[in-house]
Tab-separated table of C-alpha atoms in Angstrom:
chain	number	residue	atom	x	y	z
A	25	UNK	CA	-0.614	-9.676	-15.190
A	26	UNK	CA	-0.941	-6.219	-13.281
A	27	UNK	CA	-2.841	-4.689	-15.667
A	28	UNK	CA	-5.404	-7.028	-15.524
A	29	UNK	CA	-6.027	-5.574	-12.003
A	30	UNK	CA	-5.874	-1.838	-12.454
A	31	UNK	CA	-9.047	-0.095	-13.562
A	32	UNK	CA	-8.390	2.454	-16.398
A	33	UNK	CA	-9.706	5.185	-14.763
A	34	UNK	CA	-9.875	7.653	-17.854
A	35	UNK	CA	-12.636	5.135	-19.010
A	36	UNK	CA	-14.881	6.025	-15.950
A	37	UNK	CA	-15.112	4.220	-12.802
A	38	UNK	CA	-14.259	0.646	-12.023
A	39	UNK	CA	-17.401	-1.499	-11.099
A	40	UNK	CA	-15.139	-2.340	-7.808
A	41	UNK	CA	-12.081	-0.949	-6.331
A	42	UNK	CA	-8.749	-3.150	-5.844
A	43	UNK	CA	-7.282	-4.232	-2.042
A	44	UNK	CA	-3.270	-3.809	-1.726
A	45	UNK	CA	-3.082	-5.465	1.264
A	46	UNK	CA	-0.717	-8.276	3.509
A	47	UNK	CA	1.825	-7.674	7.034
A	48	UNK	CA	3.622	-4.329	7.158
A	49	UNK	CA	7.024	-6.842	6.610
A	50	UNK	CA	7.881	-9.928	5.376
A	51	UNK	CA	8.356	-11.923	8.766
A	52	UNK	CA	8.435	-15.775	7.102
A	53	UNK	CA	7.060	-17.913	4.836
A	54	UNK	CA	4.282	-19.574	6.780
A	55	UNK	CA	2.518	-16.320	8.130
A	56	UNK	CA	3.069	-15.081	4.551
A	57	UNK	CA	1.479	-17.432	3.045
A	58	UNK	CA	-1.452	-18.061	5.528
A	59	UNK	CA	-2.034	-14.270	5.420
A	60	UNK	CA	-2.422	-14.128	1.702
A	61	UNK	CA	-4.811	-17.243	1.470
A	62	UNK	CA	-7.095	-16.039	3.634
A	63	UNK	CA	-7.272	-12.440	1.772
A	64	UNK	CA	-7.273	-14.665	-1.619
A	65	UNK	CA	-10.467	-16.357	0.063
A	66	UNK	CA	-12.351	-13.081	0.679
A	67	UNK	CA	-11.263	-11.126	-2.192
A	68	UNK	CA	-12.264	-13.972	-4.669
A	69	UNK	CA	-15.625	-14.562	-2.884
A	70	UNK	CA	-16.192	-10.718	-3.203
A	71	UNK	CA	-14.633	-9.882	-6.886
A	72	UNK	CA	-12.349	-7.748	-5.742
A	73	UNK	CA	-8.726	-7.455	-7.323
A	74	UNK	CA	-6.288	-8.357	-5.075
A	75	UNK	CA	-2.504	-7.499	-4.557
A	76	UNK	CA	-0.450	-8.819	-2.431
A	77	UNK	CA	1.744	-6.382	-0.107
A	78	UNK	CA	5.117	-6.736	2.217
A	79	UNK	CA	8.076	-4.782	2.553
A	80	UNK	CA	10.919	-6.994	2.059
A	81	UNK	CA	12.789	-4.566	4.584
A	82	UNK	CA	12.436	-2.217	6.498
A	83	UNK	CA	14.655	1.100	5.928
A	84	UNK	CA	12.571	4.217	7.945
A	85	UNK	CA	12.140	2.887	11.560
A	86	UNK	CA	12.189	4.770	14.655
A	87	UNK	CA	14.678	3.389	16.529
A	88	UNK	CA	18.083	1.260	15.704
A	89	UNK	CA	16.702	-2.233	17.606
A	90	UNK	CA	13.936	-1.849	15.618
A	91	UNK	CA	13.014	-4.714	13.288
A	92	UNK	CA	14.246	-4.529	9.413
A	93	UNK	CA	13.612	-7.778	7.927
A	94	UNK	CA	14.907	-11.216	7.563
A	95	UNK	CA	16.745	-11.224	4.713
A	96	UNK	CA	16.709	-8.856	1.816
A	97	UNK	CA	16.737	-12.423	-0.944
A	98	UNK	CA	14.799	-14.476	1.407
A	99	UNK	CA	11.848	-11.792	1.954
A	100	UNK	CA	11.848	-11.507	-2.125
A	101	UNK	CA	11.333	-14.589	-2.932
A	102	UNK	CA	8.774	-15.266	-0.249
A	103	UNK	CA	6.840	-12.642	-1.838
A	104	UNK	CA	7.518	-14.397	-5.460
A	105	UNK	CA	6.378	-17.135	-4.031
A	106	UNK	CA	3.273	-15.874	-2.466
A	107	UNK	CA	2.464	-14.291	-6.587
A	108	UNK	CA	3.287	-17.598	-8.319
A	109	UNK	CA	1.008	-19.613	-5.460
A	110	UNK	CA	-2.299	-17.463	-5.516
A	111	UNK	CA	-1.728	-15.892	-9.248
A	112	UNK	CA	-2.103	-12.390	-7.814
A	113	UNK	CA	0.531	-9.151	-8.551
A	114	UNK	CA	3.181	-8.503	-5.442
A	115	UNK	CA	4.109	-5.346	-4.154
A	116	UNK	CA	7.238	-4.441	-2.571
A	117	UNK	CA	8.852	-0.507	-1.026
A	118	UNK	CA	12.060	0.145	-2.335
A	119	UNK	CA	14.189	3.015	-1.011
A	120	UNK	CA	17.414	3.406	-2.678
A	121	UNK	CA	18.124	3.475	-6.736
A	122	UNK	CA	20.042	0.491	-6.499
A	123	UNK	CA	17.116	-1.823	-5.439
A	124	UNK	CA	14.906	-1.261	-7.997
A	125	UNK	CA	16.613	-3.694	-10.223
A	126	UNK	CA	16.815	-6.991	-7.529
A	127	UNK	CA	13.106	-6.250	-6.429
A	128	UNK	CA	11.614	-5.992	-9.912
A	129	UNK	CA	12.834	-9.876	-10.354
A	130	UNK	CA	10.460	-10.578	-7.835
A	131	UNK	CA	7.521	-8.292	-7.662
A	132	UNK	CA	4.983	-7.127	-9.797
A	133	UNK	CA	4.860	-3.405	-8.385
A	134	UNK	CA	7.716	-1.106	-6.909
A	135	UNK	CA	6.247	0.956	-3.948
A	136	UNK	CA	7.888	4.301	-3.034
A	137	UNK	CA	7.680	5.317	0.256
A	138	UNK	CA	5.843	8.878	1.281
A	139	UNK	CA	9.170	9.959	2.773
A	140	UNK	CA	11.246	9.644	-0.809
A	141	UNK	CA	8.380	10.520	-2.735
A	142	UNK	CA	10.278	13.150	-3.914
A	143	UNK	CA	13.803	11.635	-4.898
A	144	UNK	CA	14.125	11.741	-8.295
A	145	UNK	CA	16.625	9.024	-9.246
A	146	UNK	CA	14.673	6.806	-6.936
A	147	UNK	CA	11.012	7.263	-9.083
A	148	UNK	CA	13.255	7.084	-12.096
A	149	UNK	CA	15.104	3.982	-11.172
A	150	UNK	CA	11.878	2.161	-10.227
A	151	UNK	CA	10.299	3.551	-13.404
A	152	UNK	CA	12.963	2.239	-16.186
A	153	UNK	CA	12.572	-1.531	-14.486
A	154	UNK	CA	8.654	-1.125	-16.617
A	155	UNK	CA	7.163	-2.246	-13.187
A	156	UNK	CA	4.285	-0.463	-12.313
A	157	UNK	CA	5.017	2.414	-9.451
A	158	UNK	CA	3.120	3.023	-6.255
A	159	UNK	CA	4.277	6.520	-5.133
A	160	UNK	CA	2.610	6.589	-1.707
A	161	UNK	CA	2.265	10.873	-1.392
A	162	UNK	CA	4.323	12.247	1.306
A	163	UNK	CA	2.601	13.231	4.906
A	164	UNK	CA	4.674	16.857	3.998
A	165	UNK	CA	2.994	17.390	0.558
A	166	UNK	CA	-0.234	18.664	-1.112
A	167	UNK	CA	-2.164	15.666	-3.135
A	168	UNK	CA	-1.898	18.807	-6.122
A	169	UNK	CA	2.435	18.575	-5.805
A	170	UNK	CA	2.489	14.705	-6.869
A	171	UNK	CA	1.630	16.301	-10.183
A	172	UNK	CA	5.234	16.683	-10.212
A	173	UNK	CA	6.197	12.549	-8.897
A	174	UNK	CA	3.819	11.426	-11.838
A	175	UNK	CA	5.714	13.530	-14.403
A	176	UNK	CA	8.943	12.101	-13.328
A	177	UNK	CA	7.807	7.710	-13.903
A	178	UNK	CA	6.680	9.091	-16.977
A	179	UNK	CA	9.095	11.543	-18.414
A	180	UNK	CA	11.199	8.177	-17.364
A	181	UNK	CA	9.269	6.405	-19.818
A	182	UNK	CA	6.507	4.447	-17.960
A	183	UNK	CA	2.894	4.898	-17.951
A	184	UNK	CA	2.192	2.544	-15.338
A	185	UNK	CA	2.092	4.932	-11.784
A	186	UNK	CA	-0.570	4.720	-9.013
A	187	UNK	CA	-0.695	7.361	-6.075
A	188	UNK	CA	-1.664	6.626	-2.511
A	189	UNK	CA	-2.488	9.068	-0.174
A	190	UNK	CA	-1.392	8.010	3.569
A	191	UNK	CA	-2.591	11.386	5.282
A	192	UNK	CA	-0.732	14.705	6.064
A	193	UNK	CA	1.411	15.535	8.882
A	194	UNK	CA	-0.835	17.128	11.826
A	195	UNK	CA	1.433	18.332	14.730
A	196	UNK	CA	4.149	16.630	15.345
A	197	UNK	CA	2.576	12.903	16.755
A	198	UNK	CA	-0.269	12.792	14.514
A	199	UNK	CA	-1.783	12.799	11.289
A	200	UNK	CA	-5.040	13.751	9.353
A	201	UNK	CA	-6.823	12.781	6.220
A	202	UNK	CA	-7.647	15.168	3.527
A	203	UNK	CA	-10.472	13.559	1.605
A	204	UNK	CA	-10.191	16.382	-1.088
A	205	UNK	CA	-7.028	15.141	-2.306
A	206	UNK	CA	-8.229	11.651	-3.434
A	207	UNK	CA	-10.387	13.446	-6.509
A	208	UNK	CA	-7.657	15.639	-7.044
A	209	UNK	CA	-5.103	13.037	-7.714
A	210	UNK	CA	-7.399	10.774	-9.876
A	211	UNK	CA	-7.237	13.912	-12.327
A	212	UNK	CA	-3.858	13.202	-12.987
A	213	UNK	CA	-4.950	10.178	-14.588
A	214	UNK	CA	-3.812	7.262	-12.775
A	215	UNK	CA	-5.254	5.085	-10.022
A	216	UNK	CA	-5.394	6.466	-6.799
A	217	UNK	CA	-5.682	4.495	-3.584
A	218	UNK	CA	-6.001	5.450	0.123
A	219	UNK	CA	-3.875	3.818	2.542
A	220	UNK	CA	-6.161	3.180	5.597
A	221	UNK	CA	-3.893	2.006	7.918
A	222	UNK	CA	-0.651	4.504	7.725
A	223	UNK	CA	-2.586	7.394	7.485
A	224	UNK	CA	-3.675	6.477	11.397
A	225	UNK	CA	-0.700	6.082	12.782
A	226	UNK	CA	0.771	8.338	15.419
A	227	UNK	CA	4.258	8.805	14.724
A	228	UNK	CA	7.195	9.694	17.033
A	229	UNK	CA	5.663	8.732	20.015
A	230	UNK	CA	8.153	8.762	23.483
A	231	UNK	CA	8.754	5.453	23.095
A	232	UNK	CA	9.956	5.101	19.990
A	233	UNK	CA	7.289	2.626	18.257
A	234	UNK	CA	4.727	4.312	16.465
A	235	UNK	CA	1.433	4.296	17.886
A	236	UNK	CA	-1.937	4.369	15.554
A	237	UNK	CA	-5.810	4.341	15.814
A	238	UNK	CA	-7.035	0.969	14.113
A	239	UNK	CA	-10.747	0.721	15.224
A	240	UNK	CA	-10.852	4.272	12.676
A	241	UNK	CA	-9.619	1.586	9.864
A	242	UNK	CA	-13.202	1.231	8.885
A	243	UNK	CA	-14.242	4.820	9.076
A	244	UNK	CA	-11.003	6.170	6.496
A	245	UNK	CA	-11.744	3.060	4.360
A	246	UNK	CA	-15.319	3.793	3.867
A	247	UNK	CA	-14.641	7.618	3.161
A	248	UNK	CA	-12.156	6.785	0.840
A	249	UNK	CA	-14.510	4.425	-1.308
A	250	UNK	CA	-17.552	7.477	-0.929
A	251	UNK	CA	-15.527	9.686	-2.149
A	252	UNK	CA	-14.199	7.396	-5.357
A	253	UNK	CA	-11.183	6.170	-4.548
A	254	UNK	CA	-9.861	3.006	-6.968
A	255	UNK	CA	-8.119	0.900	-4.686
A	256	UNK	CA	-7.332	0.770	-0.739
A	257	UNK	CA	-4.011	0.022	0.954
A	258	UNK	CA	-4.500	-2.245	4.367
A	259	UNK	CA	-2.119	-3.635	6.177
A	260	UNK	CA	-3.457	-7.153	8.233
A	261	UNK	CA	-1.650	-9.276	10.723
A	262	UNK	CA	-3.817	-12.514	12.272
A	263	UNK	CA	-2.063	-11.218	15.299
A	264	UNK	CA	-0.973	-7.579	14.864
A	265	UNK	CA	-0.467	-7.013	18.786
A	266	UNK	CA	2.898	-9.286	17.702
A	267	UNK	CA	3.401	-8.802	14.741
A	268	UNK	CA	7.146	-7.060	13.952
A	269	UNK	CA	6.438	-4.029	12.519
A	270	UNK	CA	3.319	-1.708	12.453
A	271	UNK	CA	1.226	-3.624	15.063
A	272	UNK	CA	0.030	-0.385	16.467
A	273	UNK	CA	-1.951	0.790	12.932
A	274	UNK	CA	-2.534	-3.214	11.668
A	275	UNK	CA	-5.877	-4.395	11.174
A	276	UNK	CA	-7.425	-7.866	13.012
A	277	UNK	CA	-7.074	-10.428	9.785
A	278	UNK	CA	-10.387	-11.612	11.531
A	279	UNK	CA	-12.022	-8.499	10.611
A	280	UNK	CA	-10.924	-8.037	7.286
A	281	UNK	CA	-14.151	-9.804	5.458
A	282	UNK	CA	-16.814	-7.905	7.150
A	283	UNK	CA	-15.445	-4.515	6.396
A	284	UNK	CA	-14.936	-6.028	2.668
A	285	UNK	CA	-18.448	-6.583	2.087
A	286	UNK	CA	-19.417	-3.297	3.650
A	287	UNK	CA	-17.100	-1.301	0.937
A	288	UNK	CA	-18.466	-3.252	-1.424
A	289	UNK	CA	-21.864	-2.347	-0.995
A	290	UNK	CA	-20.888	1.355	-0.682
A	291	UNK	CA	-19.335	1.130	-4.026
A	292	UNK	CA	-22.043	-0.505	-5.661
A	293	UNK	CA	-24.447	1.962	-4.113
A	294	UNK	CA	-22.034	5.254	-5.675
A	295	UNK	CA	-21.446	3.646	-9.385
C-alpha cells in the first residue's frame, strides 16, 4: 500500500507532496483515532497522501518521570488499527534491533530516530523486515553523510528508504534549518521530507522538557515545499499544551487545514 503514496522522485517531481503526520506518542485509542480522522478529512479534501504517525514509545526523553508510552502491544495495535480504519500507511520509531520485527506486524514504515541514525544493525534490522525506512538525519550530521545511512537499508537489501531532515544542532539549546540539505539529499534518490516540528524544538532546556517555537511551523513548512521537498513531517495534538510528549514543538490540530491549503498552492505554483 506504501508505495502507492511515495512519489518516485527519479521520475521528476510529484504533482503534491505527502503529510507524515499524528501526536508525538501514542496516548489512547480515542485521541488516536479522532486525530487521524480529522487529518484523513483535510488530506482527502486536498489530495494529499497521507501517513499516519505515533511513536509507540518513547525511548530518548529528557528526564526519567518523563512519559514513555502506554504499552509497547497496546500502542501497536492502536496504530494498526488507525491503518486498517482510514486505509492509510502507519509509521512507527524504533530504537533497538530487536523491535524491528514486533513493529513491522503493525506498521507500514519503520522510523529511525536522528539520534541512531547512525547504528548500523539498527538501519539493517529495520531494513531486512522489507518495510519502508524513515531515517530522520541526525541534528550532529551533514544532509551529504546520510549518503552513508542510505547505503546501509540498501546494501541490506531494501530499496524502500526516505530521509528527513529535523535541523542541525545550533549551540547547545537550539537548533537551525539548513535548507541546502533538502536538494542535496533528494540526489541520493529517495524521498526526502522535512520535519517541521522537531527541527524547532529547543532541547535541554533547565527544566528538563524540551521547549520549541511552533508559530515558525508555518514558516519551515513553507520553505521546505519552495525549496522541493516531497513530503513534510508534523506532529498535531487538538490540545498540544496537554498533550504527553512534545507539546512544546506540536502544532494546534485546528490549524492544520489552513496551512495545508497554503502548501498546496505553493507547490502548485513551483511544479
Amino acid at each position: 500500500m506504501i508505495n502507492k503514496y511515495l512519489p518516485q522522485i527519479k521520475n521528476g517531481n510529484s504533482k503534491q507532496f505527502f503529510l507524515m503526520a499524528g501526536p508525538c506518542a501514542i496516548e489512547g485509542e480515542d485521541i488516536a483515532l479522532r486525530i487521524a480522522e480529522k487529518i484523513v478529512n483535510i488530506t482527502d479534501s486536498l489530495n494529499i497522501p497521507f501517513v499516519f504517525k505515533g511513536s509507540y514509545r518513547k525511548a530518548n526523553r529528557s528526564r526519567i518521570d518523563s512519559f514513555t508510552g502506554i504499552g509497547d502491544e497496546k500502542a501497536l495495535k492502536i496504530l494498526e488499527k488507525v491503518g486498517r480504519e482510514f486505509g492509510v500507511p502507519t509509521v512507527t520509531d524504533i530504537h533497538e534491533s530487536h523491535e524491528a520485527a514486533m513493529a513491522a506486524a503493525y506498521v507500514d514504515i519503520l522510523q529511525i530516530p536522528a539520534f541512531l541514525c547512525r547504528q548500523t544493525e539498527l538501519l539493517a534490522a529495520a531494513a531486512e523486515t522489507g518495510r519502508v525506512v524513515n531515517i530522520k538525519k541526525g541534528q550532529f550530521l551533514s544532509a551529504e553523510s546520510m549518503a552513508f545511512a542510505v547505503d546501509k537499508v540498501k546494501d541490506a537489501g531494501n530499496e524502500k528508504v526516505i530521509l528527513t531532515d529535523r535541523g542541525n544542532s545550533f549551540g547547545y539549546q537550539d537548533l537551525i534549518v539548513d535548507f541546502r540539505g533538502i536538494p542535496m539529499m533528494r540526489s541520493f534518490q529517495v524521498p526526502t521530507v522535512m520535519d517541521c516540528t522537531h527541527s524547532l524544538q529547543q532541547p535541554n532546556q533547565t527544566s528538563g522538557v524540551t521547549g520549541g517555537k511552533p508559530a515558525l511551523i508555518e514558516t519551515i513548512a513553507k520553505a521546505a515545499i519552495a525549496v522541493g521537498a516531497d513530503g513534510l513531517f508534523i506532529e498535531t495534538h487538538p490540545d498540544p499544551a496537554n498533550a504527553k510528549s512534545d507539546g512544546a514543538n506540536m502544532l494546534h490540530l485546528d490549524l492544520l487545514e489552513g496551512l495545508m491549503q497554503k502548501l498546496t498552492r505553493i507547490r502548485e505554483a513551483i511544479i
